[in-house]
XYZ file of N, CA and C in Angstrom:
582
model
N 88.355 4.468 -28.069
C 88.981 3.345 -28.666
C 86.805 3.081 -28.145
N 86.294 2.059 -29.298
C 84.884 1.521 -29.771
C 85.568 -0.161 -29.250
N 84.334 -0.385 -28.420
C 84.438 -2.018 -28.361
C 83.021 -3.123 -28.511
N 82.814 -3.859 -28.538
C 81.840 -4.378 -29.009
C 81.957 -5.476 -28.484
N 81.023 -6.027 -26.615
C 80.829 -6.955 -26.238
C 79.323 -7.661 -26.664
N 79.206 -8.835 -26.836
C 78.579 -10.113 -27.141
C 78.942 -10.736 -25.958
N 77.073 -11.224 -25.718
C 76.934 -12.348 -24.643
C 75.787 -13.371 -24.375
N 76.062 -13.737 -25.048
C 74.437 -15.262 -24.002
C 74.334 -15.243 -22.623
N 73.938 -16.067 -21.877
C 74.051 -16.695 -20.853
C 74.685 -17.312 -20.854
N 75.274 -16.885 -19.350
C 75.942 -17.563 -18.556
C 75.988 -18.383 -17.037
N 75.794 -20.058 -17.386
C 75.221 -20.406 -16.283
C 73.218 -20.168 -16.149
N 73.331 -19.463 -14.725
C 72.047 -19.153 -15.077
C 72.217 -17.750 -14.815
N 73.047 -17.172 -15.079
C 72.891 -15.326 -15.318
C 72.923 -15.434 -16.475
N 71.470 -14.652 -16.885
C 70.669 -14.148 -18.104
C 72.399 -13.330 -18.788
N 72.027 -13.192 -20.205
C 72.901 -12.020 -20.781
C 72.579 -10.405 -20.712
N 71.600 -10.110 -20.423
C 71.813 -8.802 -19.542
C 72.873 -8.762 -18.254
N 72.672 -9.247 -17.392
C 73.405 -9.558 -16.697
C 75.236 -9.661 -16.681
N 75.392 -10.934 -18.003
C 76.662 -11.548 -18.305
C 77.004 -9.701 -18.586
N 76.492 -9.434 -19.621
C 77.026 -8.104 -20.199
C 77.115 -7.429 -19.297
N 76.849 -6.561 -18.144
C 76.635 -5.978 -17.116
C 77.936 -6.199 -16.492
N 78.242 -7.685 -16.278
C 79.761 -7.838 -15.152
C 80.454 -7.895 -16.174
N 80.589 -8.022 -17.872
C 81.848 -8.079 -18.430
C 81.882 -6.503 -19.069
N 81.325 -5.493 -19.116
C 80.690 -3.790 -19.449
C 82.158 -3.438 -17.588
N 81.106 -3.593 -16.860
C 81.734 -3.829 -15.369
C 83.466 -3.506 -15.605
N 83.925 -4.558 -15.385
C 85.047 -5.145 -15.803
C 86.690 -4.236 -17.149
N 85.786 -4.455 -17.832
C 86.095 -3.497 -18.765
C 86.541 -1.884 -18.527
N 85.475 -1.614 -18.423
C 85.112 -0.126 -18.049
C 86.127 0.281 -16.620
N 86.311 -1.096 -15.461
C 87.402 -1.031 -14.591
C 88.678 -0.515 -14.794
N 89.281 -1.246 -16.446
C 91.030 -1.369 -17.034
C 90.799 0.210 -17.713
N 89.821 0.197 -18.867
C 89.482 1.639 -19.702
C 88.097 2.387 -19.140
N 88.037 3.369 -18.664
C 87.069 3.907 -18.528
C 86.849 4.864 -19.167
N 87.654 5.184 -20.151
C 87.166 5.600 -21.588
C 87.014 5.325 -22.271
N 86.111 4.245 -22.316
C 85.746 2.987 -23.856
C 84.548 3.021 -24.099
N 83.566 3.550 -25.386
C 82.759 3.748 -25.933
C 81.877 2.006 -26.023
N 81.592 1.817 -25.022
C 80.823 -0.138 -25.024
C 79.320 -0.046 -25.948
N 79.809 -1.209 -26.883
C 78.162 -1.371 -27.354
C 78.129 -2.801 -26.916
N 77.273 -3.347 -25.872
C 76.259 -4.024 -25.372
C 75.647 -5.063 -26.786
N 75.472 -6.470 -26.429
C 75.009 -7.152 -27.784
C 74.661 -7.797 -27.038
N 72.797 -8.411 -26.557
C 72.796 -9.939 -26.045
C 72.492 -10.645 -27.149
N 72.777 -11.736 -26.829
C 72.723 -13.197 -27.791
C 71.935 -13.766 -27.266
N 71.328 -14.879 -28.432
C 70.717 -16.329 -28.128
C 70.800 -17.287 -29.449
N 70.495 -18.352 -28.473
C 70.503 -19.735 -29.197
C 69.155 -20.144 -29.788
N 68.553 -19.237 -28.983
C 66.993 -19.333 -28.820
C 66.153 -19.813 -27.602
N 66.795 -20.688 -27.273
C 66.770 -21.509 -25.621
C 66.337 -19.976 -24.697
N 67.584 -19.156 -24.413
C 67.738 -18.085 -23.933
C 67.751 -16.448 -23.801
N 66.924 -15.695 -23.927
C 68.085 -14.682 -23.915
C 66.614 -13.926 -25.515
N 66.465 -14.972 -25.907
C 65.532 -14.430 -27.115
C 64.620 -13.216 -27.422
N 63.815 -12.936 -26.195
C 63.092 -12.092 -26.488
C 63.925 -10.493 -26.139
N 64.844 -10.457 -25.253
C 66.028 -9.395 -24.853
C 66.381 -9.134 -26.315
N 67.547 -10.399 -27.357
C 68.326 -9.741 -27.877
C 66.416 -9.600 -29.186
N 66.262 -9.366 -29.234
C 65.533 -9.199 -30.632
C 64.901 -8.227 -29.963
N 64.338 -7.880 -28.831
C 64.237 -6.639 -29.093
C 65.324 -5.580 -28.601
N 66.100 -5.460 -27.974
C 67.675 -4.688 -28.352
C 67.449 -3.879 -29.970
N 67.180 -4.862 -30.994
C 67.675 -4.860 -32.419
C 66.649 -4.437 -33.210
N 64.651 -4.903 -32.755
C 63.673 -4.333 -33.537
C 62.739 -3.782 -32.271
N 62.835 -3.728 -31.298
C 61.933 -3.071 -30.108
C 60.902 -4.057 -30.225
N 59.674 -3.404 -29.935
C 58.623 -4.437 -29.757
C 57.799 -4.388 -28.381
N 56.761 -4.846 -28.330
C 55.835 -4.668 -26.657
C 55.724 -6.205 -26.488
N 55.821 -5.751 -24.886
C 55.986 -7.613 -24.391
C 54.815 -7.915 -23.693
N 54.187 -8.709 -23.401
C 52.519 -8.868 -23.015
C 53.034 -10.423 -22.438
N 52.057 -10.115 -21.220
C 52.251 -11.709 -20.428
C 50.416 -12.685 -20.906
N 50.612 -13.389 -20.886
C 49.991 -14.680 -21.521
C 49.971 -15.257 -19.833
N 48.927 -15.950 -20.469
C 49.059 -17.139 -19.046
C 48.111 -18.447 -19.362
N 49.071 -19.848 -19.255
C 49.061 -20.260 -20.129
C 49.455 -21.892 -19.384
N 49.051 -23.023 -19.304
C 49.359 -24.196 -18.912
C 50.651 -24.870 -18.661
N 51.208 -24.780 -17.329
C 52.390 -25.157 -17.313
C 52.976 -26.611 -17.529
N 54.153 -26.642 -17.702
C 54.312 -28.212 -18.357
C 53.839 -29.700 -17.931
N 53.985 -29.368 -16.608
C 52.616 -29.997 -15.805
C 51.212 -30.902 -16.388
N 50.913 -29.770 -16.866
C 49.359 -30.391 -17.164
C 48.638 -29.647 -16.680
N 48.594 -29.295 -15.529
C 48.088 -29.431 -14.591
C 47.219 -27.889 -13.720
N 48.957 -27.087 -14.053
C 49.007 -25.566 -13.287
C 48.902 -24.234 -14.187
N 48.379 -23.504 -13.868
C 49.008 -22.300 -14.994
C 50.113 -21.266 -14.357
N 51.113 -20.882 -15.544
C 51.815 -19.857 -15.001
C 51.996 -18.876 -15.843
N 52.585 -17.942 -15.971
C 52.582 -16.306 -17.163
C 54.205 -16.577 -17.785
N 53.441 -16.458 -18.700
C 54.359 -16.110 -19.713
C 54.770 -14.891 -20.486
N 56.046 -14.668 -20.798
C 56.421 -13.381 -21.375
C 56.058 -13.827 -23.355
N 55.080 -12.581 -23.639
C 55.019 -12.974 -25.431
C 55.974 -11.629 -26.143
N 57.229 -11.457 -26.669
C 57.319 -9.847 -27.258
C 56.488 -10.345 -29.041
N 55.722 -8.871 -28.985
C 55.043 -8.594 -30.296
C 56.204 -7.478 -30.911
N 56.248 -7.758 -32.277
C 57.369 -7.006 -33.031
C 56.520 -7.046 -34.997
N 56.450 -6.038 -35.029
C 55.362 -5.716 -36.904
C 55.020 -6.883 -37.132
N 53.668 -7.380 -36.352
C 53.133 -8.920 -36.754
C 53.896 -9.934 -36.693
N 54.973 -10.252 -35.690
C 55.645 -10.847 -35.783
C 55.742 -11.255 -33.795
N 55.011 -12.629 -33.599
C 55.138 -13.129 -31.920
C 56.248 -13.678 -31.199
N 57.133 -13.547 -30.547
C 58.513 -14.215 -30.936
C 57.966 -15.024 -28.298
N 57.812 -16.159 -28.570
C 58.341 -16.607 -27.421
C 59.220 -17.652 -26.861
N 59.535 -17.942 -25.513
C 60.882 -18.734 -25.470
C 60.475 -19.656 -24.793
N 60.083 -21.157 -25.715
C 59.628 -21.927 -25.306
C 60.334 -22.533 -23.903
N 61.399 -22.425 -23.450
C 62.029 -22.536 -22.284
C 61.113 -22.051 -20.418
N 60.415 -20.612 -21.772
C 59.880 -20.289 -19.975
C 58.491 -20.473 -19.966
N 58.047 -21.827 -20.953
C 56.370 -22.724 -20.823
C 57.190 -24.413 -20.214
N 57.723 -24.404 -20.429
C 58.247 -25.894 -20.555
C 59.205 -26.002 -19.024
N 60.220 -24.925 -18.949
C 61.308 -24.873 -17.753
C 60.578 -23.989 -16.673
N 60.011 -23.706 -16.119
C 59.862 -22.605 -15.493
C 59.685 -23.078 -13.729
N 60.127 -21.576 -13.274
C 60.721 -22.080 -11.649
C 59.390 -22.577 -11.155
N 59.109 -23.792 -11.030
C 58.383 -24.491 -9.917
C 58.668 -25.410 -9.326
N 57.822 -25.487 -8.340
C 58.596 -26.538 -7.046
C 58.602 -27.510 -7.502
N 57.118 -27.867 -8.106
C 56.985 -29.188 -8.956
C 58.011 -29.677 -10.160
N 57.568 -30.796 -9.573
C 58.245 -31.927 -10.726
C 57.883 -32.234 -11.565
N 58.597 -31.902 -12.811
C 57.920 -32.423 -13.968
C 59.305 -33.127 -14.864
N 58.893 -34.530 -15.235
C 60.241 -35.191 -15.969
C 59.506 -34.834 -17.078
N 60.926 -35.686 -18.450
C 60.710 -35.101 -19.365
C 59.534 -35.968 -20.363
N 59.033 -37.619 -19.396
C 58.171 -37.856 -20.244
C 56.695 -37.555 -19.335
N 56.504 -37.395 -18.523
C 55.365 -36.304 -17.342
C 54.642 -35.535 -18.304
N 55.340 -34.281 -18.992
C 55.125 -33.277 -19.524
C 54.709 -32.825 -20.433
N 53.857 -31.167 -20.755
C 53.409 -31.141 -21.689
C 53.552 -30.169 -22.695
N 53.884 -30.312 -23.617
C 54.025 -28.433 -24.581
C 52.702 -27.763 -25.018
N 51.802 -27.664 -23.879
C 50.695 -27.509 -24.474
C 50.430 -25.601 -24.129
N 50.928 -25.349 -23.329
C 51.051 -24.233 -22.850
C 52.059 -23.494 -24.209
N 52.758 -24.004 -25.241
C 53.678 -23.322 -26.003
C 52.730 -23.284 -27.379
N 51.402 -24.177 -27.122
C 50.273 -24.324 -28.394
C 49.491 -23.433 -28.187
N 49.571 -22.919 -27.018
C 48.205 -22.150 -26.320
C 48.669 -20.597 -27.335
N 50.281 -20.448 -26.565
C 51.086 -19.209 -26.943
C 50.427 -19.204 -28.710
N 50.707 -20.065 -29.384
C 50.919 -20.336 -30.592
C 49.145 -20.091 -31.062
N 48.309 -20.609 -30.343
C 47.141 -20.564 -31.291
C 46.265 -19.056 -30.748
N 46.872 -18.353 -29.839
C 46.542 -17.225 -29.734
C 46.564 -15.878 -30.838
N 47.763 -15.981 -30.628
C 48.351 -15.913 -31.970
C 47.890 -15.529 -33.307
N 47.520 -17.014 -33.972
C 47.285 -17.358 -35.311
C 45.833 -16.672 -34.650
N 45.342 -16.804 -34.002
C 43.471 -16.325 -33.787
C 43.627 -15.094 -33.819
N 44.364 -14.436 -33.324
C 44.465 -12.472 -32.797
C 44.862 -12.202 -34.181
N 45.509 -12.949 -35.636
C 45.510 -12.608 -36.676
C 46.963 -12.233 -36.834
N 48.294 -12.574 -36.019
C 49.421 -12.698 -36.075
C 50.400 -14.194 -37.270
N 51.070 -12.690 -38.376
C 51.510 -13.661 -39.497
C 52.767 -14.286 -38.803
N 53.306 -14.129 -37.516
C 54.410 -15.345 -37.849
C 54.604 -15.174 -36.317
N 55.003 -16.496 -36.185
C 55.481 -16.710 -34.724
C 56.867 -17.842 -34.633
N 57.511 -17.273 -34.370
C 58.782 -17.564 -33.725
C 58.951 -18.727 -32.136
N 59.382 -19.677 -32.064
C 58.870 -20.470 -30.575
C 60.974 -20.571 -31.002
N 61.551 -19.674 -29.710
C 62.863 -20.193 -29.398
C 62.715 -21.335 -28.335
N 63.544 -22.065 -28.519
C 63.617 -23.625 -28.481
C 64.839 -23.553 -27.823
N 65.279 -24.763 -27.023
C 66.621 -25.278 -26.293
C 66.470 -26.530 -25.921
N 67.510 -27.144 -24.776
C 66.908 -28.564 -24.390
C 65.809 -28.082 -22.837
N 64.753 -28.869 -23.311
C 63.522 -28.684 -22.122
C 63.703 -29.533 -22.101
N 63.290 -29.917 -19.909
C 62.827 -30.697 -19.306
C 61.533 -31.160 -19.766
N 61.331 -30.865 -20.496
C 59.602 -31.779 -21.235
C 59.987 -32.319 -22.382
N 59.683 -33.568 -22.615
C 59.509 -34.069 -24.119
C 58.742 -34.687 -24.649
N 57.341 -34.231 -25.626
C 56.160 -35.094 -25.679
C 56.606 -35.154 -27.188
N 57.484 -34.257 -27.782
C 57.775 -34.313 -29.182
C 56.486 -33.754 -29.913
N 55.931 -32.370 -28.994
C 55.299 -32.091 -29.434
C 53.585 -32.001 -29.643
N 53.074 -32.756 -29.109
C 51.778 -33.199 -29.228
C 50.989 -32.599 -28.353
N 51.767 -32.163 -27.367
C 50.999 -31.088 -26.721
C 51.003 -29.836 -27.381
N 51.542 -29.703 -28.207
C 51.421 -27.832 -28.683
C 50.612 -28.653 -29.195
N 50.260 -29.389 -30.167
C 49.251 -30.335 -31.231
C 47.657 -29.942 -31.105
N 48.160 -30.544 -29.240
C 46.766 -30.878 -28.484
C 46.036 -29.213 -28.311
N 46.879 -28.360 -27.959
C 46.524 -26.872 -27.928
C 45.950 -26.479 -29.414
N 46.340 -26.456 -30.231
C 45.777 -25.829 -31.292
C 44.838 -26.443 -32.007
N 44.513 -27.725 -31.714
C 43.041 -28.835 -31.538
C 42.271 -27.952 -30.695
N 42.275 -27.146 -29.524
C 41.067 -27.277 -28.800
C 40.938 -28.300 -27.881
N 42.023 -29.318 -27.862
C 41.443 -30.604 -26.685
C 42.500 -30.106 -25.734
N 41.555 -31.058 -24.272
C 42.129 -30.509 -23.068
C 43.762 -31.044 -22.389
N 44.247 -30.163 -22.383
C 45.494 -30.327 -21.092
C 45.883 -31.273 -20.790
N 46.898 -32.029 -20.537
C 47.087 -33.219 -19.976
C 48.638 -33.282 -19.996
N 49.164 -34.308 -19.238
C 50.859 -34.746 -19.187
C 50.576 -35.666 -20.463
N 52.126 -35.892 -21.139
C 51.476 -36.470 -22.664
C 51.661 -37.768 -21.458
N 50.550 -38.501 -22.578
C 50.650 -39.969 -22.718
C 50.288 -40.636 -24.452
N 51.461 -41.074 -24.436
C 51.522 -41.620 -25.654
C 50.929 -42.759 -26.012
N 50.313 -43.305 -25.730
C 49.053 -44.613 -25.537
C 48.079 -43.816 -26.102
N 47.405 -43.064 -25.576
C 46.352 -42.113 -25.422
C 46.635 -40.982 -27.079
N 47.843 -40.670 -27.144
C 47.888 -39.180 -27.709
C 48.421 -40.060 -29.250
N 49.213 -40.718 -29.416
C 49.133 -41.007 -30.509
C 48.276 -42.099 -31.910
N 47.073 -41.970 -31.082
C 46.204 -42.252 -31.863
C 45.080 -40.643 -31.976
N 45.288 -39.874 -31.553
C 44.786 -38.608 -31.640
C 45.530 -37.609 -32.541
N 46.700 -37.460 -32.758
C 47.663 -37.388 -33.516
C 47.626 -36.623 -35.350
N 46.386 -37.502 -35.593
C 45.709 -37.398 -36.837
C 45.428 -36.412 -37.024
N 44.196 -35.926 -36.008
C 42.835 -35.343 -36.352
C 43.496 -33.550 -35.965
N 45.027 -34.333 -34.733
C 45.212 -32.472 -34.093
C 45.787 -31.970 -35.223
N 47.038 -33.398 -35.714
C 47.403 -31.791 -37.175
C 46.568 -31.271 -38.008
N 45.731 -32.135 -38.684
C 44.182 -32.018 -39.543
C 44.349 -30.279 -38.886
N 43.637 -30.213 -37.758
C 42.854 -28.823 -37.164
C 44.369 -27.876 -36.705
N 45.581 -28.678 -36.439
C 46.369 -27.438 -36.456
C 46.672 -26.942 -37.657
N 46.776 -27.857 -38.627
C 46.846 -27.249 -40.280
C 46.491 -26.202 -40.236
N 44.543 -26.312 -40.273
C 43.725 -25.038 -40.520
C 43.377 -24.244 -39.978
N 43.972 -24.270 -38.619
C 43.849 -22.342 -37.561
C 45.661 -22.147 -38.073
N 46.625 -22.941 -38.438
C 47.620 -22.008 -38.551
C 47.982 -21.691 -40.581
N 46.777 -21.715 -40.840
C 46.882 -21.614 -42.758
C 47.798 -20.233 -42.640
N 47.306 -19.380 -42.189
C 47.756 -17.906 -42.265
C 48.554 -17.379 -41.657
N 49.587 -18.222 -40.790
C 50.487 -17.640 -39.463
C 51.926 -18.851 -39.776
N 53.141 -18.512 -40.087
C 53.604 -18.959 -40.229
C 54.836 -19.559 -39.305
N 54.722 -20.332 -39.017
C 55.245 -21.065 -37.076
C 56.446 -21.124 -37.385
N 57.659 -20.655 -37.004
C 59.033 -20.810 -37.059
C 59.883 -21.876 -35.953
N 60.807 -22.402 -35.932
C 61.676 -22.845 -34.589
C 62.941 -22.012 -34.890
N 62.936 -21.367 -33.700
C 64.631 -20.991 -33.642
C 65.131 -21.567 -32.828
N 66.080 -22.054 -33.171
C 66.512 -23.308 -31.937
C 68.420 -23.279 -32.642
N 69.495 -23.219 -31.866
C 70.508 -23.419 -31.855
C 71.598 -24.770 -32.396
N 70.855 -25.214 -32.747
C 71.217 -26.698 -32.528
C 70.476 -27.635 -33.958
N 70.664 -28.122 -34.730
C 69.441 -29.568 -35.295
C 69.367 -30.664 -34.303
N 68.750 -30.090 -33.347
C 68.488 -31.820 -32.690
C 67.706 -32.839 -33.142
N 67.223 -33.556 -33.197
C 66.259 -34.807 -33.788
C 65.341 -35.015 -32.959
N 64.161 -35.579 -32.827
C 63.427 -36.238 -32.310
C 63.421 -37.344 -31.361
N 65.127 -37.940 -31.556
C 65.427 -39.064 -30.837
C 65.976 -38.630 -29.593
N 65.841 -39.731 -28.392
C 66.163 -39.499 -27.001
C 65.540 -38.487 -26.911
N 66.733 -38.173 -25.152
C 66.269 -37.215 -24.500
C 67.023 -35.882 -24.407
N 67.345 -35.886 -25.604
C 68.053 -34.119 -25.969
C 66.924 -33.652 -27.576
N 65.653 -34.506 -27.740
C 65.398 -33.867 -28.977
C 64.642 -32.951 -29.227
N 64.418 -32.079 -30.191
C 63.698 -30.960 -29.980
C 62.192 -31.322 -30.162
């Protein structure tokens, strides 16, 4: 018997851990079954594992500004045939002891990864998104693409600078396609916007 088992993250257990548990359970009842294990992702978690399982690639570690706008932390980026994949949650929701709320955080680190990829000639950047604790409507991402200094999201000052940041970001990304991978079509309204 051949069985396909596909799993995504279950609570805080990554997809690979969930697959191992499901496979162990299946093998205890049918040790002769051939199991094909597939990592699934909505884009929020396990995106790199899902893409790497199908397409291979190489992983690199980038140090970026954390969601608090003050500290730096490492983030893994997967490179596959001219495309860079990053999980925004790894930047926006790192396992840091520092508390960052939706309104004080920044997406600057995501913008740093996109900018570095574009500057290195990467043709396509896929940003896996989910329900992040940081909600700055992409202002931090645009600030990084415009080489503005990092910092927490401040609507009072960011709104005046957005047009210039957007112009610079468009110019910087003219040869790079930016793709949002999300499991839902969330709007920018409310605390669950994308």
